[in-house]
PDB file of C-alpha atoms in Angstrom:
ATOM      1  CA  UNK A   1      16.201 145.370   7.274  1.00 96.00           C
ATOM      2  CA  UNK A   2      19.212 147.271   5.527  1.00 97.00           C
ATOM      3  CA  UNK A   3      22.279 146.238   5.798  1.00 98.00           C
ATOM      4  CA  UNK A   4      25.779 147.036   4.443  1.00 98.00           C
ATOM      5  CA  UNK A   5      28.575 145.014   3.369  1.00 98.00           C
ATOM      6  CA  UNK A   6      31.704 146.196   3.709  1.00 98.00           C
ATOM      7  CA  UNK A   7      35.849 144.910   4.468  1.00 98.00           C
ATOM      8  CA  UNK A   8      39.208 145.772   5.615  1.00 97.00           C
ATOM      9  CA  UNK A   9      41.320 144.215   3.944  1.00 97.00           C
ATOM     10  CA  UNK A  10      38.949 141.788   2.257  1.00 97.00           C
ATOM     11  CA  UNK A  11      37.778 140.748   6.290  1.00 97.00           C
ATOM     12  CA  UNK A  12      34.409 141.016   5.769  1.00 97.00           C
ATOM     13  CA  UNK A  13      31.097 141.538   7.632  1.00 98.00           C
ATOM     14  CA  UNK A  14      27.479 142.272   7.010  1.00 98.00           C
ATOM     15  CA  UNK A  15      27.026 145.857   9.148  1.00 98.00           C
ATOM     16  CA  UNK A  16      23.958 146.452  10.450  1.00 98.00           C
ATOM     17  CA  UNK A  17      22.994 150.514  11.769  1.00 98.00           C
ATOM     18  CA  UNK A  18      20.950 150.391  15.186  1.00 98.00           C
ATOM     19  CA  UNK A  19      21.428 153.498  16.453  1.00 97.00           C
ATOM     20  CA  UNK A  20      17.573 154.413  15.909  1.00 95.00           C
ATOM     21  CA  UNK A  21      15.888 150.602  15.931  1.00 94.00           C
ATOM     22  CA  UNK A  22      16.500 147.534  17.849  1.00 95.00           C
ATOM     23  CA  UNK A  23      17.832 143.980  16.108  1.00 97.00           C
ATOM     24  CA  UNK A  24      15.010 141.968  15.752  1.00 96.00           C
ATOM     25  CA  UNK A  25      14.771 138.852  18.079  1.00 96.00           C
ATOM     26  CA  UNK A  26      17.536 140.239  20.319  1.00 95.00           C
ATOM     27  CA  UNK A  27      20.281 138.534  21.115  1.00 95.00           C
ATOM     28  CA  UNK A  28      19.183 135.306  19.965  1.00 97.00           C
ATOM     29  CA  UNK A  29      18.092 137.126  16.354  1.00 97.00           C
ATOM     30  CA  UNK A  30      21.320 138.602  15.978  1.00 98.00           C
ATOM     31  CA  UNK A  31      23.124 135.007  16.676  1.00 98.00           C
ATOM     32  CA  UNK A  32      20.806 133.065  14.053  1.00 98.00           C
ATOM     33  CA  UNK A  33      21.375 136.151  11.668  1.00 98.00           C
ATOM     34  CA  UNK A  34      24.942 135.765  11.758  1.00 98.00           C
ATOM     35  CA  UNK A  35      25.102 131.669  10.788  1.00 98.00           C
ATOM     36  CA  UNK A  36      22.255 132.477   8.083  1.00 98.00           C
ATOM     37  CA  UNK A  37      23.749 135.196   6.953  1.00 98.00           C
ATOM     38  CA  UNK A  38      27.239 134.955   6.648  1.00 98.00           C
ATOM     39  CA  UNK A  39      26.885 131.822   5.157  1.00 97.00           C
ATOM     40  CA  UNK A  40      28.684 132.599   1.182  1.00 97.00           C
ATOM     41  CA  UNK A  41      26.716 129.937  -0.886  1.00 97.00           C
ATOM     42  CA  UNK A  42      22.940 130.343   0.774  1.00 97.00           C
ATOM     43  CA  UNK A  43      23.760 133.808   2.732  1.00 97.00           C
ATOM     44  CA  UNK A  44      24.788 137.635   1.853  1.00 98.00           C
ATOM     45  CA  UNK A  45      28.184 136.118   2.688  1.00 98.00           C
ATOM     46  CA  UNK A  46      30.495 137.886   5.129  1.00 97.00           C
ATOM     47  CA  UNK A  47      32.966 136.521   8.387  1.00 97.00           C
ATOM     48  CA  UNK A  48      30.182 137.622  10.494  1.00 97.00           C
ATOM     49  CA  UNK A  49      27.673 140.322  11.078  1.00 98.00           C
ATOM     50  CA  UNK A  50      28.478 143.609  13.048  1.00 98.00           C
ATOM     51  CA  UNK A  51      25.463 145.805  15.031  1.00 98.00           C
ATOM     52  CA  UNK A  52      26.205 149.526  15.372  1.00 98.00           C
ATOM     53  CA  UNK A  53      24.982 150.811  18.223  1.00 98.00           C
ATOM     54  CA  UNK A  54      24.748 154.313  20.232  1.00 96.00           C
ATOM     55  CA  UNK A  55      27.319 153.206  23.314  1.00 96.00           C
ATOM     56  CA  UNK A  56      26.699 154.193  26.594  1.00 95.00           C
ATOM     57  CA  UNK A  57      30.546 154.133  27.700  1.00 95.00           C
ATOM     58  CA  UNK A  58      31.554 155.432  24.130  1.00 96.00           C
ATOM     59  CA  UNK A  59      30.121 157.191  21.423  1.00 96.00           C
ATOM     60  CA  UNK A  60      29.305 153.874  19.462  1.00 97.00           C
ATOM     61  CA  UNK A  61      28.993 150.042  20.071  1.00 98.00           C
ATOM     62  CA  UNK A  62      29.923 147.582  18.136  1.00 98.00           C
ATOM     63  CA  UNK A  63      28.227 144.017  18.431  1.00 98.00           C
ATOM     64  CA  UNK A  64      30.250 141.460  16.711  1.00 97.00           C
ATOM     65  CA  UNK A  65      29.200 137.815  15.883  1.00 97.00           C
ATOM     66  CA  UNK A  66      31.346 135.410  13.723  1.00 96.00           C
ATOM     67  CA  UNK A  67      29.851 133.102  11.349  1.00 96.00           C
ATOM     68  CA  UNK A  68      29.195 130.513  13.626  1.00 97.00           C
ATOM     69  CA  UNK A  69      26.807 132.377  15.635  1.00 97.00           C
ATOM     70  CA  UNK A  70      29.499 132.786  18.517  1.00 96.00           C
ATOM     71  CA  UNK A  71      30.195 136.270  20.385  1.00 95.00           C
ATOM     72  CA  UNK A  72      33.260 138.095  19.595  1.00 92.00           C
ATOM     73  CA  UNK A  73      34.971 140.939  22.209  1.00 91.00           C
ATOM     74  CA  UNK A  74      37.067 142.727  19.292  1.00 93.00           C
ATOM     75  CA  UNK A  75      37.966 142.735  15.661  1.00 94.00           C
ATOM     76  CA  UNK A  76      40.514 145.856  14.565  1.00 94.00           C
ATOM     77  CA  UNK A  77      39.557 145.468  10.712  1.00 96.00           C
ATOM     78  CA  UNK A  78      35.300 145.486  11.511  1.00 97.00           C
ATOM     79  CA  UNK A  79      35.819 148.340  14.411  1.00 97.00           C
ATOM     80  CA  UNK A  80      37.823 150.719  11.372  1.00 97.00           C
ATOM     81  CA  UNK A  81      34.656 149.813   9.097  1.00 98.00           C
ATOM     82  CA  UNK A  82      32.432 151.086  12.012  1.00 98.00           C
ATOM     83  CA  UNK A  83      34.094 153.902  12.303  1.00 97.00           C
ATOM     84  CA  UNK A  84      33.745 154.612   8.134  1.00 96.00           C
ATOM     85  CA  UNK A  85      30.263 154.255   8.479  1.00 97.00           C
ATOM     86  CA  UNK A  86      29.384 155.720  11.577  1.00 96.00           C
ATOM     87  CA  UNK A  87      31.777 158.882   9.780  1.00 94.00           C
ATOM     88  CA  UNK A  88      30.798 158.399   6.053  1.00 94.00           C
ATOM     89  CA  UNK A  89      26.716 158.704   7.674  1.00 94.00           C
ATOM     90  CA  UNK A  90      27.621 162.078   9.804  1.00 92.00           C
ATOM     91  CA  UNK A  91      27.127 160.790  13.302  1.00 95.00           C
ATOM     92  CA  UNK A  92      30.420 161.636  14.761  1.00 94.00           C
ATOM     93  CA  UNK A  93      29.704 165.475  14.355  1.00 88.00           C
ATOM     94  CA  UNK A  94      28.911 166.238  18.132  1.00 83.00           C
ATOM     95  CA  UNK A  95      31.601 163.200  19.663  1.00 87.00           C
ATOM     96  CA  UNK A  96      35.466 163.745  20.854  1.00 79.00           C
ATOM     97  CA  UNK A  97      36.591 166.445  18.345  1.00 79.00           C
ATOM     98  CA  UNK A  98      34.928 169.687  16.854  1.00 73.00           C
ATOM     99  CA  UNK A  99      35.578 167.976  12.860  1.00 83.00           C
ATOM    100  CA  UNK A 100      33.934 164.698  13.834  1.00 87.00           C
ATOM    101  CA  UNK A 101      37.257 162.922  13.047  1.00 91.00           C
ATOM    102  CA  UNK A 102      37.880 161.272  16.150  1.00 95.00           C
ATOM    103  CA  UNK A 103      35.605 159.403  18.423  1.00 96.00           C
ATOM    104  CA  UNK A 104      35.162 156.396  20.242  1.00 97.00           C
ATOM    105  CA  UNK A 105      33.520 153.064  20.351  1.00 97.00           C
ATOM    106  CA  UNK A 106      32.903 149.698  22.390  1.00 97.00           C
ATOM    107  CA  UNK A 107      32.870 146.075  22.292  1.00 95.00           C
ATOM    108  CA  UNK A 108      31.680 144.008  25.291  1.00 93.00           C
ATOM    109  CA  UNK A 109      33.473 146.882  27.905  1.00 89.00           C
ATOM    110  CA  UNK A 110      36.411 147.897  25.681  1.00 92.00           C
ATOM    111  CA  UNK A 111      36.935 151.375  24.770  1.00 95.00           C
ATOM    112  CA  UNK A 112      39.134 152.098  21.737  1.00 96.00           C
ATOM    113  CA  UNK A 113      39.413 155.645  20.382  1.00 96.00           C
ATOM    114  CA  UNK A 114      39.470 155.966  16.226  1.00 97.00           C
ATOM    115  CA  UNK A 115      40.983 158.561  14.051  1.00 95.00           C
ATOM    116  CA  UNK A 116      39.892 159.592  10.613  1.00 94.00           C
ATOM    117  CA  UNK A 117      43.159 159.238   8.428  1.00 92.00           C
ATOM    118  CA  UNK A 118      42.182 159.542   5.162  1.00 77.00           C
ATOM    119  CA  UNK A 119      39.100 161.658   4.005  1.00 68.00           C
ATOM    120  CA  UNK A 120      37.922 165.658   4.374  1.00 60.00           C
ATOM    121  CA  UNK A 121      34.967 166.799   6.126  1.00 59.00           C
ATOM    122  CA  UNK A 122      31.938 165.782   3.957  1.00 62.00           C
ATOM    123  CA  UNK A 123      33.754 163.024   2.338  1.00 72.00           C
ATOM    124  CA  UNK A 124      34.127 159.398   2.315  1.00 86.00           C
ATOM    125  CA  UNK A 125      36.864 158.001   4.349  1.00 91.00           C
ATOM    126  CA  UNK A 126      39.441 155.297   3.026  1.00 92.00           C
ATOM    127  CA  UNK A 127      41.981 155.096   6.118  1.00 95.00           C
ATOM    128  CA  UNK A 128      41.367 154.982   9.911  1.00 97.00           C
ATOM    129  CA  UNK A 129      44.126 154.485  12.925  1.00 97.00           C
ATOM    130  CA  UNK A 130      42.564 152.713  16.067  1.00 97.00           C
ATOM    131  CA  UNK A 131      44.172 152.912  19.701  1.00 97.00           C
ATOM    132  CA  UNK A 132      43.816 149.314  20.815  1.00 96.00           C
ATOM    133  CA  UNK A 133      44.616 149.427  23.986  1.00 95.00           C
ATOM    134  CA  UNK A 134      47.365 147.670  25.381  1.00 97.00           C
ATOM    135  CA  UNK A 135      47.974 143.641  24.736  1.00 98.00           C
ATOM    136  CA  UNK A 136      47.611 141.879  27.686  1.00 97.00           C
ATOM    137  CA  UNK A 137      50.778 139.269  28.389  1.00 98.00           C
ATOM    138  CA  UNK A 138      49.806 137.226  31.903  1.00 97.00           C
ATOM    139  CA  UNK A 139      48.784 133.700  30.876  1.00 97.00           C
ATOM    140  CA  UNK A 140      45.758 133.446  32.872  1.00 96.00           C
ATOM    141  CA  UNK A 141      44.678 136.588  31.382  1.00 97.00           C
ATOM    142  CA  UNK A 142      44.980 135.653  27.644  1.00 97.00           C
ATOM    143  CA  UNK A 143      43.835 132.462  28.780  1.00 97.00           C
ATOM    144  CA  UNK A 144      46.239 129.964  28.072  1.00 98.00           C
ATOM    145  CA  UNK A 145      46.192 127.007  30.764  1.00 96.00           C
ATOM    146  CA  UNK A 146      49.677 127.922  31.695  1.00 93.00           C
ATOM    147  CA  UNK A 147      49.269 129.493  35.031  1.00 84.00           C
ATOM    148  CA  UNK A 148      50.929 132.676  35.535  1.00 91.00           C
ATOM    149  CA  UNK A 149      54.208 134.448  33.441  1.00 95.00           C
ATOM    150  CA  UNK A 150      54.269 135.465  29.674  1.00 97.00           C
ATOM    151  CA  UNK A 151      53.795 132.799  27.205  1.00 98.00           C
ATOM    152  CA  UNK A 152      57.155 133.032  25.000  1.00 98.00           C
ATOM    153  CA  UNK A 153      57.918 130.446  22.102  1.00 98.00           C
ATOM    154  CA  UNK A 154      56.144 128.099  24.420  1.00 98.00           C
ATOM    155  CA  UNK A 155      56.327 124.660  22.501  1.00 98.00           C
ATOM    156  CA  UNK A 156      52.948 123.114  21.392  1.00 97.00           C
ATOM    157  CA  UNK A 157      52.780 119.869  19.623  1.00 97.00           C
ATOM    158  CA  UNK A 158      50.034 119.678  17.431  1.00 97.00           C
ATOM    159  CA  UNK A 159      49.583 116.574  15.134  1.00 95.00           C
ATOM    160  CA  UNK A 160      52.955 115.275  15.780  1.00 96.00           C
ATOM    161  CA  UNK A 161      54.476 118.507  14.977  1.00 97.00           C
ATOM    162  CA  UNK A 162      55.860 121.099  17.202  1.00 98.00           C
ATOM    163  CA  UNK A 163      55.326 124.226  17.080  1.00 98.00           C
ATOM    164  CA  UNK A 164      56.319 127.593  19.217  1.00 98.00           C
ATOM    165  CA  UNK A 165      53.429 130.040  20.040  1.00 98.00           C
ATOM    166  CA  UNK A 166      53.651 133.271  21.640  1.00 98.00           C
ATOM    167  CA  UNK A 167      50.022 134.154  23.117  1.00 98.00           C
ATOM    168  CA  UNK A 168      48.957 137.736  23.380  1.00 98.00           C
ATOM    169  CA  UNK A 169      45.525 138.744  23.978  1.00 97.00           C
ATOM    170  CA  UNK A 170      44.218 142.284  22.260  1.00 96.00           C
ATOM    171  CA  UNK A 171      40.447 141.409  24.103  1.00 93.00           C
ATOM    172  CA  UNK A 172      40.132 138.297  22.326  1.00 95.00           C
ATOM    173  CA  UNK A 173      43.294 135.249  22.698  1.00 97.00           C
ATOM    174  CA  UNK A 174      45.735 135.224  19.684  1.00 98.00           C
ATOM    175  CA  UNK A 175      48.939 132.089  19.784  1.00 98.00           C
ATOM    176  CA  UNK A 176      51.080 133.498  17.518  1.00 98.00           C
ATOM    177  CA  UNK A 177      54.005 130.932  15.689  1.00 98.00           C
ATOM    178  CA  UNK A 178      56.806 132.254  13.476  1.00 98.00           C
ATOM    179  CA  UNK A 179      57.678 130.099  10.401  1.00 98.00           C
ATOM    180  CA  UNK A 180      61.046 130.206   8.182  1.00 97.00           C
ATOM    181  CA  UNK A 181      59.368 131.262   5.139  1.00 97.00           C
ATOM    182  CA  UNK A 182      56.428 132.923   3.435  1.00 97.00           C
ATOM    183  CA  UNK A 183      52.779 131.639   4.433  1.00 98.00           C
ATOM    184  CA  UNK A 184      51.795 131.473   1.037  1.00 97.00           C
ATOM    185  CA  UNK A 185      51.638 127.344   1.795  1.00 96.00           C
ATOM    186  CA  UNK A 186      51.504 126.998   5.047  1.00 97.00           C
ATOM    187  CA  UNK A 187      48.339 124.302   5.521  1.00 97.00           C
ATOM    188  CA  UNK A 188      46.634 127.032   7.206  1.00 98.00           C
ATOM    189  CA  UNK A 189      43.409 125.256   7.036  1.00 98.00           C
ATOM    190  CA  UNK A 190      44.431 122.092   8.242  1.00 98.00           C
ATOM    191  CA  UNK A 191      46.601 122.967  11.336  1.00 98.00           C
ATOM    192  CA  UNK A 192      44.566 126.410  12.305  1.00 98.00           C
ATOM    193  CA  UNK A 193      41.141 124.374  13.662  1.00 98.00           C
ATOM    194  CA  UNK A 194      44.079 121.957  15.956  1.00 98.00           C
ATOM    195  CA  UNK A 195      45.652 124.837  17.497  1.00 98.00           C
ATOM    196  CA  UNK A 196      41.684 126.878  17.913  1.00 98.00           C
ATOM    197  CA  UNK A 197      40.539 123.815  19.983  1.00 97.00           C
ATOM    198  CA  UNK A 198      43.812 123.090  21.750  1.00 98.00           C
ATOM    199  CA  UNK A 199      42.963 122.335  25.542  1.00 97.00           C
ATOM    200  CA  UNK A 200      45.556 124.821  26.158  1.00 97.00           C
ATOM    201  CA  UNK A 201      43.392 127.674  24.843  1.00 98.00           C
ATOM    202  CA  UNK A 202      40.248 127.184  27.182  1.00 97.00           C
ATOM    203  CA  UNK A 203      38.365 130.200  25.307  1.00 97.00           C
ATOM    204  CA  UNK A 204      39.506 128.608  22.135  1.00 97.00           C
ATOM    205  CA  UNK A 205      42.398 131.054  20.570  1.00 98.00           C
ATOM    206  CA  UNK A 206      43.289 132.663  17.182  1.00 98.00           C
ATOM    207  CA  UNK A 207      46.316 131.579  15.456  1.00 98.00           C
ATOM    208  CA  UNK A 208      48.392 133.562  13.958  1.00 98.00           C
ATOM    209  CA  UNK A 209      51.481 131.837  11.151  1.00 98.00           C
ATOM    210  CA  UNK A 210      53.931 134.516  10.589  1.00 98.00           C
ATOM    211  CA  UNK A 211      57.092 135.307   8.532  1.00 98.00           C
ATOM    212  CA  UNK A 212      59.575 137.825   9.549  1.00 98.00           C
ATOM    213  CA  UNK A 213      60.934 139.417   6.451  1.00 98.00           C
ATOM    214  CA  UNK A 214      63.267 142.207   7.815  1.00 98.00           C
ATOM    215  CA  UNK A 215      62.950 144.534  10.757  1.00 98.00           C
ATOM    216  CA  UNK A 216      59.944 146.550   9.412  1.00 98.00           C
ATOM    217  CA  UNK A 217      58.134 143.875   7.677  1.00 98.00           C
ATOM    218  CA  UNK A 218      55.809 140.646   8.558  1.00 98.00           C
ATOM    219  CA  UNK A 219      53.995 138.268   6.379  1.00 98.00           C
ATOM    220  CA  UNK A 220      51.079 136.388   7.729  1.00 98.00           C
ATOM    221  CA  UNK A 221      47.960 134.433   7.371  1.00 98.00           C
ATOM    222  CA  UNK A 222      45.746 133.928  10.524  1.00 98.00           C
ATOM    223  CA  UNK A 223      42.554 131.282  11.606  1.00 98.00           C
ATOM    224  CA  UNK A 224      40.137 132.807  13.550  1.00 97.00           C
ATOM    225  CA  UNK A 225      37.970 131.070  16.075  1.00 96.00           C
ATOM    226  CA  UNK A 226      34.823 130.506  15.211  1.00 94.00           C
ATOM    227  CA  UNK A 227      35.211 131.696  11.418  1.00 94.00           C
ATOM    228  CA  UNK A 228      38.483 129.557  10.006  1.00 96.00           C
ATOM    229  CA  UNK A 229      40.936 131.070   7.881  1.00 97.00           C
ATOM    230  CA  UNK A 230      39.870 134.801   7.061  1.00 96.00           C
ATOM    231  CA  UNK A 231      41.821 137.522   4.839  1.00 97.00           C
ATOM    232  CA  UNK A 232      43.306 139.586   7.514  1.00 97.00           C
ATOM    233  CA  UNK A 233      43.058 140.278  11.269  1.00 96.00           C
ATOM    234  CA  UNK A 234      42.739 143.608  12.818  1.00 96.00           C
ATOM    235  CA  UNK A 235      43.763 142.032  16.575  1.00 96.00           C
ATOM    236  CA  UNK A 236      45.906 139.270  14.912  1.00 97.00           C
ATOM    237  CA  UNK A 237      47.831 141.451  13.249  1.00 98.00           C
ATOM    238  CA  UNK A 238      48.563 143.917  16.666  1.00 98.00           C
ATOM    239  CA  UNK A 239      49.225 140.339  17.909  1.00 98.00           C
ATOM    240  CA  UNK A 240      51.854 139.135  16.030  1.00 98.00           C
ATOM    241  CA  UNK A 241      54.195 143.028  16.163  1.00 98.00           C
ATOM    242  CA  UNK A 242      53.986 142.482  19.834  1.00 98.00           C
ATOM    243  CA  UNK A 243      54.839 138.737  19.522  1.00 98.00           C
ATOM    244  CA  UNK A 244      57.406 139.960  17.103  1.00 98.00           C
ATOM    245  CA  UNK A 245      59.047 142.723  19.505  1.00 98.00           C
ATOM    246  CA  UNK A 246      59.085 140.453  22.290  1.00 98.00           C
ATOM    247  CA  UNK A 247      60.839 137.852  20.607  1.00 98.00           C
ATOM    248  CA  UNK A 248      63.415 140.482  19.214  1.00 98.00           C
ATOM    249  CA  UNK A 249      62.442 140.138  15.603  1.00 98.00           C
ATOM    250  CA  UNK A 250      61.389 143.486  15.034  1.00 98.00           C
ATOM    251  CA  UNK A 251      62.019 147.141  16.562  1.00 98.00           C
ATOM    252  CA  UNK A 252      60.291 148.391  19.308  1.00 98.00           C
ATOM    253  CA  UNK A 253      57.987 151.634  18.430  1.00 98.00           C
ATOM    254  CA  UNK A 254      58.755 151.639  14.928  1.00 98.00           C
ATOM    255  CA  UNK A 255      55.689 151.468  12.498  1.00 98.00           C
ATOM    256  CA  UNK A 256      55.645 148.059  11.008  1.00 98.00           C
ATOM    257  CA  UNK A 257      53.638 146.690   8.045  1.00 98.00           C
ATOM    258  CA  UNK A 258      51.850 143.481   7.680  1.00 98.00           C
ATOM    259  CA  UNK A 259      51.259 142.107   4.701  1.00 98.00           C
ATOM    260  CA  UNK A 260      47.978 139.574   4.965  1.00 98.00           C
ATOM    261  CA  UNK A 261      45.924 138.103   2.404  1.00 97.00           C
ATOM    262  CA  UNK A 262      43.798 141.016   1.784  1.00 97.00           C
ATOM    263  CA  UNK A 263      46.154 143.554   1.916  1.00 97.00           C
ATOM    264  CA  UNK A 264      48.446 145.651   4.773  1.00 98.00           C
ATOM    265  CA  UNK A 265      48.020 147.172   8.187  1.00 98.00           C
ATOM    266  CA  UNK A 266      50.570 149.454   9.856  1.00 98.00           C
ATOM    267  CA  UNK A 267      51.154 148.503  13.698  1.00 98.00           C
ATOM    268  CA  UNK A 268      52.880 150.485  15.956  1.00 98.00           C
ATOM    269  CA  UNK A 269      53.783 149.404  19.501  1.00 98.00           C
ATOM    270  CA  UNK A 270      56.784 151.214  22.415  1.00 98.00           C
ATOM    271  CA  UNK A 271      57.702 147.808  23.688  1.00 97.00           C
ATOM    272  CA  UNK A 272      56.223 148.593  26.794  1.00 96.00           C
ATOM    273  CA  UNK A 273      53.119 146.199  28.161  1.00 89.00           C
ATOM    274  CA  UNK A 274      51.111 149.353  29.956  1.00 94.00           C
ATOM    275  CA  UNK A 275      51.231 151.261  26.313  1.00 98.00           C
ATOM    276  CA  UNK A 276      48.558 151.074  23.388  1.00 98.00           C
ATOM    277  CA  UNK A 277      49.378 149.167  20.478  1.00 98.00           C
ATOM    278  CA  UNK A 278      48.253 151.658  17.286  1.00 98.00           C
ATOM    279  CA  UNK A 279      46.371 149.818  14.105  1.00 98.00           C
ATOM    280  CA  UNK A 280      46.413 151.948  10.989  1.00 97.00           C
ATOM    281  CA  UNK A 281      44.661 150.284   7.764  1.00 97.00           C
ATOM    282  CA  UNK A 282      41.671 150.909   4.979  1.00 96.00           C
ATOM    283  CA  UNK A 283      38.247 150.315   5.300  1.00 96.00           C
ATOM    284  CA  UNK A 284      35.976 150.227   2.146  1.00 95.00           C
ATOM    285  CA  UNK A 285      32.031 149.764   1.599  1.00 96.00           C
ATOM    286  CA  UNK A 286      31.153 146.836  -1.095  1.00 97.00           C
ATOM    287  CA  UNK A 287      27.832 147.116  -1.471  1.00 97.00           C
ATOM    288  CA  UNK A 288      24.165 147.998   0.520  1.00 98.00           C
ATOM    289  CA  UNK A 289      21.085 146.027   0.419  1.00 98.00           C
ATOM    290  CA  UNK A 290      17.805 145.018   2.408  1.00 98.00           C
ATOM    291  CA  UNK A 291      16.993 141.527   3.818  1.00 97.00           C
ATOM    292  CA  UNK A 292      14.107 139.780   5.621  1.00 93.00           C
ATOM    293  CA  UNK A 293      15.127 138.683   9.167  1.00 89.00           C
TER     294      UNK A 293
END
């Protein structure tokens, strides 16, 4: 079956186009394809695999598995790529606008609407802006086992240490903790899996470790359940402005830049819990191929 690699900032997946055949094996095929694939020493290599689908509530859906075989509701970084290749391949001609450049696509339920940002008619785009809806800030709702309220610098001790996460969902649970300096090395790897498999996180969570620099600018490195420590995060990233504005570290509804791993995303988000939080970043092919499934 062809495939095709490709990244936002260096988050990667292996894409796979089923808008005119089905995965093999269903859902159980796609979940084995995604541990054998992904897999960088035996595998094509990749955070996961992504199916792109015809949606029936949007133009597109997008199927997401991480490398562990485990469903995921959202990624912002693999839903821009989706939107390059569903774009770059012509199928948005006939969806929400008359140029093709904005459209819309699912993940388990959620709607988000995308936005070519960067690329003519006919060409290849480098830059997409995704509405992501709006975070949601109840605790049960995230879920953190914390009963009702927003979860604000809540204190967390994890190996002897504590810490103070601020949990925002963006359709998948993010605990976001501000450090005094620069992630560069933070032990990322060794305190990310304690906080994923917290009992506090029943779903398991995402953890964001973030640096604010000044006003209009973040640092950060993120763990993602089910994967471990990945280049950048679409949904982490819209995480951790909210987290950010809500703990009075950054200005409400001013575009803010993120500087991960891979390289930066632009958030944008009013302050306001009912409004969309706005992800703007690149999306770039690496490479195509076939493999046997």
């Amino acid at each position: 079956m062809k495939f095709t690699k490709m990244h936002g900032c260096g988050n990667d997946y292996i894409y796979f186009d089923c808008t005119k055949e089905e995965f093999p094996g269903g859902a159980e095929g796609e979940k084995q394809a995604a541990i054998k694939l992904s897999d960088r020493h035996f595998g094509i290599g990749g955070d996961g695999i992504i199916i792109i689908k015809r949606g029936t509530k949007a133009d597109f859906e997008m199927v997401m598995y991480n490398a562990d075989g485990s469903r995921s509701q959202m990624c912002g970084n693999g839903i821009r790529c989706v939107g390059k290749y569903v774009y770059d391949a012509g199928y948005t001609k006939d969806c929400r606008s008359a140029d093709g450049r904005e459209f819309t696509a699912e993940s388990m339920g959620a709607v988000k609407i995308l936005k070519v940002e960067e690329g003519q008619p006919g060409d290849k785009v480098t830059k997409l802006s995704v509405d992501m809806g709006s975070p949601i800030l109840e605790a049960g709702k995230i879920p953190v086992a914390l009963g009702s309220g927003r979860v604000i610098q809540y204190p967390l001790t994890i190996a002897g240490v504590e810490y103070k996460a601020t949990c925002v969902s963006m359709g998948n649970p993010h605990a976001v903790v501000f450090i005094d300096k620069k992630p560069a090395d933070f032990p990322v790897c060794e305190v990310g899996p304690l906080f994923e498999n917290n009992e506090f996180f029943p779903e398991r969570t995402n953890t964001e470790f973030a640096y604010v620099e000044n006003r209009r600018t973040i640092w950060m490195r993120v763990w993602e359940r089910g994967t471990g420590e990945t280049l950048a995060c679409g949904t982490g990233t819209c995480a951790t402005v909210v987290a950010a504005i809500l703990n009075g570290l950054v200005d409400a509804g001013e575009k803010i830049t993120v500087h991960l791993l891979g390289g930066d995303l632009e958030i944008v988000w009013s302050g306001n819990e009912g409004d969309s939080v706005f992800m703007t970043g690149p999306a770039e092919n690496v490479f195509t191929g076939n493999v046997d499934l």
